[in-house]
mmCIF file of C-alpha atoms (C1' of nucleotides) in Angstrom:
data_model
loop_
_atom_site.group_PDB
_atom_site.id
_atom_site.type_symbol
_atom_site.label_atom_id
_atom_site.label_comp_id
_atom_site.label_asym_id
_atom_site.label_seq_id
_atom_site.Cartn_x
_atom_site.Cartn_y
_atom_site.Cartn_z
ATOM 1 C CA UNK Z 1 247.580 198.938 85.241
ATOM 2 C CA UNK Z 2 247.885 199.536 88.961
ATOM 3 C CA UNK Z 3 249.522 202.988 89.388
ATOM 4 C CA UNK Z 4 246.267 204.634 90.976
ATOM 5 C CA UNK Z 5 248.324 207.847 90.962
ATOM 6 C CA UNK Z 6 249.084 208.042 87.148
ATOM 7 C CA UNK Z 7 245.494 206.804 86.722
ATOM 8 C CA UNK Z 8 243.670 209.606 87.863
ATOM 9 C CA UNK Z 9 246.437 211.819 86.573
ATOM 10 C CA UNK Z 10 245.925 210.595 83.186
ATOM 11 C CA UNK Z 11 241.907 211.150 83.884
ATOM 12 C CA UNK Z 12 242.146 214.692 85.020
ATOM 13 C CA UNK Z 13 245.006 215.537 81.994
ATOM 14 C CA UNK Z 14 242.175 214.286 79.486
ATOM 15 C CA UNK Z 15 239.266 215.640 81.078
ATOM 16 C CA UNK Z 16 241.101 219.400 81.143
ATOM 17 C CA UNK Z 17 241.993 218.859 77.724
ATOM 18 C CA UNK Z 18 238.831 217.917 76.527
ATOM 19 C CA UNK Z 19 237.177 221.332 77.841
ATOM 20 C CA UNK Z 20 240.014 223.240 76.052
ATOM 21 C CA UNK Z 21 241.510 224.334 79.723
ATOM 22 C CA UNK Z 22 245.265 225.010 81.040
ATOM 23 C CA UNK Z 23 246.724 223.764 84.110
ATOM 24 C CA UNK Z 24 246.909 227.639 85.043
ATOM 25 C CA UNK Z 25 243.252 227.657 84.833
ATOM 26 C CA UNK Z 26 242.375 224.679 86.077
ATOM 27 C CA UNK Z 27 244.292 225.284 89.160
ATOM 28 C CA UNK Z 28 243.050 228.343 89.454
ATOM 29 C CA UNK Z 29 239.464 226.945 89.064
ATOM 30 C CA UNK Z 30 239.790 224.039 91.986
ATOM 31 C CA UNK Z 31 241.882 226.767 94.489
ATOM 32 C CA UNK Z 32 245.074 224.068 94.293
ATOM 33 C CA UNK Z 33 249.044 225.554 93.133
ATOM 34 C CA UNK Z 34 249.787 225.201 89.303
ATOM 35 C CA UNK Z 35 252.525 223.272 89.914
ATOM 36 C CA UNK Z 36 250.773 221.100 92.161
ATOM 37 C CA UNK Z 37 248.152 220.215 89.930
ATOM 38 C CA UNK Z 38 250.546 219.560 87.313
ATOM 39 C CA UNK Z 39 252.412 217.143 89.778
ATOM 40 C CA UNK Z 40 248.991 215.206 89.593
ATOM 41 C CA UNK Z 41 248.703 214.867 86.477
ATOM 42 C CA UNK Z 42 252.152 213.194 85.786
ATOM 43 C CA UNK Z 43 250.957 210.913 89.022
ATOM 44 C CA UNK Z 44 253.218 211.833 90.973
ATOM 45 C CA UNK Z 45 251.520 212.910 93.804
ATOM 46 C CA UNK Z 46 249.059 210.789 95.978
ATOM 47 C CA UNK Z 47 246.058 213.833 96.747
ATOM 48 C CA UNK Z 48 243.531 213.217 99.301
ATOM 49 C CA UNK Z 49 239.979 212.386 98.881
ATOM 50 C CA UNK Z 50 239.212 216.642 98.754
ATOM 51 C CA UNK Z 51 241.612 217.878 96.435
ATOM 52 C CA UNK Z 52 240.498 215.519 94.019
ATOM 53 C CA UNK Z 53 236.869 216.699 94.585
ATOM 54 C CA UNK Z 54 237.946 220.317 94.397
ATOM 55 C CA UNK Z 55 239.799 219.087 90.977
ATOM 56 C CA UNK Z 56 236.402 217.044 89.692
ATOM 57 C CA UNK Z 57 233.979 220.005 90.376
ATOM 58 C CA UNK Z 58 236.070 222.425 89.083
ATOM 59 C CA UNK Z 59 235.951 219.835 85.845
ATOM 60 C CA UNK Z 60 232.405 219.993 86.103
ATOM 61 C CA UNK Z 61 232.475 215.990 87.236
ATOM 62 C CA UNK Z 62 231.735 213.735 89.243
ATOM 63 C CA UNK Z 63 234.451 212.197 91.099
ATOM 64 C CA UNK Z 64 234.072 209.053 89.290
ATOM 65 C CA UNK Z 65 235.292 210.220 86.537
ATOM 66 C CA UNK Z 66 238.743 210.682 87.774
ATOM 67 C CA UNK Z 67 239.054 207.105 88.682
ATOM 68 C CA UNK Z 68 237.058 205.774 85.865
ATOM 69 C CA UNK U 1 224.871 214.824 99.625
ATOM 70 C CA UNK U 2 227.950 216.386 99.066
ATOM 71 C CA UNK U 3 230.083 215.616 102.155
ATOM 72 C CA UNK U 4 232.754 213.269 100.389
ATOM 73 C CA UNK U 5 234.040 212.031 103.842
ATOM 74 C CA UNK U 6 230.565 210.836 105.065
ATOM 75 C CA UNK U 7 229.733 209.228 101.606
ATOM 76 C CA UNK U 8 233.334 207.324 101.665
ATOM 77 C CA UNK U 9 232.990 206.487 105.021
ATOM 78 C CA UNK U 10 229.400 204.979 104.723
ATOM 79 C CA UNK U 11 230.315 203.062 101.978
ATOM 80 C CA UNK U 12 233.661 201.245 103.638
ATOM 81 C CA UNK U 13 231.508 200.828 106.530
ATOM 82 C CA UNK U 14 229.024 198.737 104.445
ATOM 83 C CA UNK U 15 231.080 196.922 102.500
ATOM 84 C CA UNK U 16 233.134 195.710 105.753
ATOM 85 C CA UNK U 17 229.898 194.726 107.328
ATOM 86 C CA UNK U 18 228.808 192.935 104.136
ATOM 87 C CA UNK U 19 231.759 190.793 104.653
ATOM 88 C CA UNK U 20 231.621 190.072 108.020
ATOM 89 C CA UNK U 21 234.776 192.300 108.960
ATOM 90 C CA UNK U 22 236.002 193.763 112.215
ATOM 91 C CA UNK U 23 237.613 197.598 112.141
ATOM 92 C CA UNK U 24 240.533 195.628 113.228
ATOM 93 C CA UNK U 25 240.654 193.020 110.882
ATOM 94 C CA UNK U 26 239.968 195.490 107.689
ATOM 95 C CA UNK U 27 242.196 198.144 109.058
ATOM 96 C CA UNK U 28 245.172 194.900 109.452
ATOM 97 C CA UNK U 29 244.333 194.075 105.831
ATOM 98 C CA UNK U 30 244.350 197.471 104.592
ATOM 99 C CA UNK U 31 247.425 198.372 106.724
ATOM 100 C CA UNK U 32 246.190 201.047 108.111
ATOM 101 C CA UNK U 33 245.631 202.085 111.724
ATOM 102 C CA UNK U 34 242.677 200.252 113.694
ATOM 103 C CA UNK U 35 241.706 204.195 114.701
ATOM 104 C CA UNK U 36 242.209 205.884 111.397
ATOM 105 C CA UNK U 37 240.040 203.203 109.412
ATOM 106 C CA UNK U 38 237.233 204.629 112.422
ATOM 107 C CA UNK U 39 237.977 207.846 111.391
ATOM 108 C CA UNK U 40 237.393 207.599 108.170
ATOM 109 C CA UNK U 41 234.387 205.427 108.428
ATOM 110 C CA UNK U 42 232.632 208.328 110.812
ATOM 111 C CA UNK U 43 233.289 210.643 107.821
ATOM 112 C CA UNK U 44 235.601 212.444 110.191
ATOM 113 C CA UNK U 45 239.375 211.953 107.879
ATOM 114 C CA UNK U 46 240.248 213.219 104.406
ATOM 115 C CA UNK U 47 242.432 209.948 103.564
ATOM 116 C CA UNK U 48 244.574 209.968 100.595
ATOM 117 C CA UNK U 49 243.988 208.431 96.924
ATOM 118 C CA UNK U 50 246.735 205.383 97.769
ATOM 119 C CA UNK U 51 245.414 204.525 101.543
ATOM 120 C CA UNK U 52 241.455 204.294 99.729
ATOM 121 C CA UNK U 53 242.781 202.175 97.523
ATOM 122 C CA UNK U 54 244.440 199.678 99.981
ATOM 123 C CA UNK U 55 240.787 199.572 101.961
ATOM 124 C CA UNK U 56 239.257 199.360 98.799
ATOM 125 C CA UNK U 57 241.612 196.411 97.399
ATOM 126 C CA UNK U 58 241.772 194.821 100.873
ATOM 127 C CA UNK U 59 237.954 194.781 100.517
ATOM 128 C CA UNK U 60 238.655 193.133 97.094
ATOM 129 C CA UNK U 61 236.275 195.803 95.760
ATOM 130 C CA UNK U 62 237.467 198.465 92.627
ATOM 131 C CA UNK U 63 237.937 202.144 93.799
ATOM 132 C CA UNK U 64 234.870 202.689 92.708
ATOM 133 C CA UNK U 65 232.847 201.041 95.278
ATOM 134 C CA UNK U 66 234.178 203.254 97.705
ATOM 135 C CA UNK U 67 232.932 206.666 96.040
ATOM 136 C CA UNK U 68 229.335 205.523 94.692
ATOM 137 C "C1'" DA Y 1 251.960 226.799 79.113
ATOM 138 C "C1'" DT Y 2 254.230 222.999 81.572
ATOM 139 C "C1'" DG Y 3 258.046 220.226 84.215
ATOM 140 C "C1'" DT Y 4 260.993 219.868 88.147
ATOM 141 C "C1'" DG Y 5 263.524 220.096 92.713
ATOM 142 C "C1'" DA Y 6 263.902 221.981 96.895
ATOM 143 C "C1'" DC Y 7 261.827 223.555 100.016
ATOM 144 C "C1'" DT Y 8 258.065 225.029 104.569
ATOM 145 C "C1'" DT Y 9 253.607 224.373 106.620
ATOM 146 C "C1'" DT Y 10 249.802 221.677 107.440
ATOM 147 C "C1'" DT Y 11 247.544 217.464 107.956
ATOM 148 C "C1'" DA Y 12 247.428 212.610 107.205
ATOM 149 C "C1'" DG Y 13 248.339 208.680 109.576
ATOM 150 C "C1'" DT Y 14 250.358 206.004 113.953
ATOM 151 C "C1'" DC Y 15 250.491 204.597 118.597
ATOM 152 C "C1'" DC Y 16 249.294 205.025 123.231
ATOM 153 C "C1'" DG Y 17 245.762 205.253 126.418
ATOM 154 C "C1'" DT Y 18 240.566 205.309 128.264
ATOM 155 C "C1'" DA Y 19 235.840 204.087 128.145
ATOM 156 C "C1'" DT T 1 234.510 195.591 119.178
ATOM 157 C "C1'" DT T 2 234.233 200.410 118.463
ATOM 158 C "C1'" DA T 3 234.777 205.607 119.726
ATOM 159 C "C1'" DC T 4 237.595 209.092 121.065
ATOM 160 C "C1'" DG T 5 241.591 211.977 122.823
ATOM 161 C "C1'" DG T 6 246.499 213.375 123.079
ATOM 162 C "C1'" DA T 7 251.118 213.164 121.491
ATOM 163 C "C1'" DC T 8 253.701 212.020 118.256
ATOM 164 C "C1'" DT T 9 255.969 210.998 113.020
ATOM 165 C "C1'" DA T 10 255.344 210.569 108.091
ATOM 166 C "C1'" DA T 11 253.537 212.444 104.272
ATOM 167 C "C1'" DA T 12 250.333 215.619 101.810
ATOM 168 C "C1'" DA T 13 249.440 220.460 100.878
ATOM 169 C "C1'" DG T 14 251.050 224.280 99.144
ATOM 170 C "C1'" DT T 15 254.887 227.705 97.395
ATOM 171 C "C1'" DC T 16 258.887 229.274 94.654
ATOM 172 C "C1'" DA T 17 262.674 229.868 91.289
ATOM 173 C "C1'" DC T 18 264.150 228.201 87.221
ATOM 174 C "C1'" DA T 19 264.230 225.603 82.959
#
DNA sequence: ATGTGACTTTTAGTCCGTA
DNA sequence: TTACGGACTAAAAGTCACA
């Protein structure tokens, strides 16, 4: 597995899941557009090194996590 | 410590300095600009999920390493 | 509640200098 | 060998209408 994008997509996807969230409320959580976030998810966006810490705190993670 | 940018840029810094590595030569590996790889070791850049992991393969370190 | 394409705006990222 | 600035170009950030 190299696809980095789909990687931490997957991560946040199961994280948000696990805490019973939607991708409207996520979003809404780490200030980033629905769509967007949903974008990330299905890896097809590359985010920068603060949208995925926006997207991790609002998670209630470390950033780690989303690369674990 | 919660400024992402210092902590990732502290922590490329080290690890090219634990191998003996110019800017120049990391940034070449990496393909990345020589003055973007500064940037971003001064804390001063925001890079993107796919350029960290180019340093952080051309460091042949995981992703990890980077954000520890 | 989520996926997608086509956007516009902002910033990442490059390339040129200088010190 | 690294820091920093300015001017650029490529790509990320962010929005929207529709399925």
């Amino acid at each position: 597995m190299e696809d980095w994008r789909k990687r931490v997509g997957e991560n946040v996807r199961r994280l948000r899941l696990a805490r019973g969230l939607s991708q409207e409320r996520l979003a809404f959580d780490s200030k980033i557009d629905l769509t967007y976030l949903g974008g990330i998810e299905r890896g097809r966006r590359n985010p920068s090194l603060m949208v995925m810490v926006r997207i991790a705190d609002a998670l209630g993670e470390d950033l780690k996590a989303l690369i674990a």
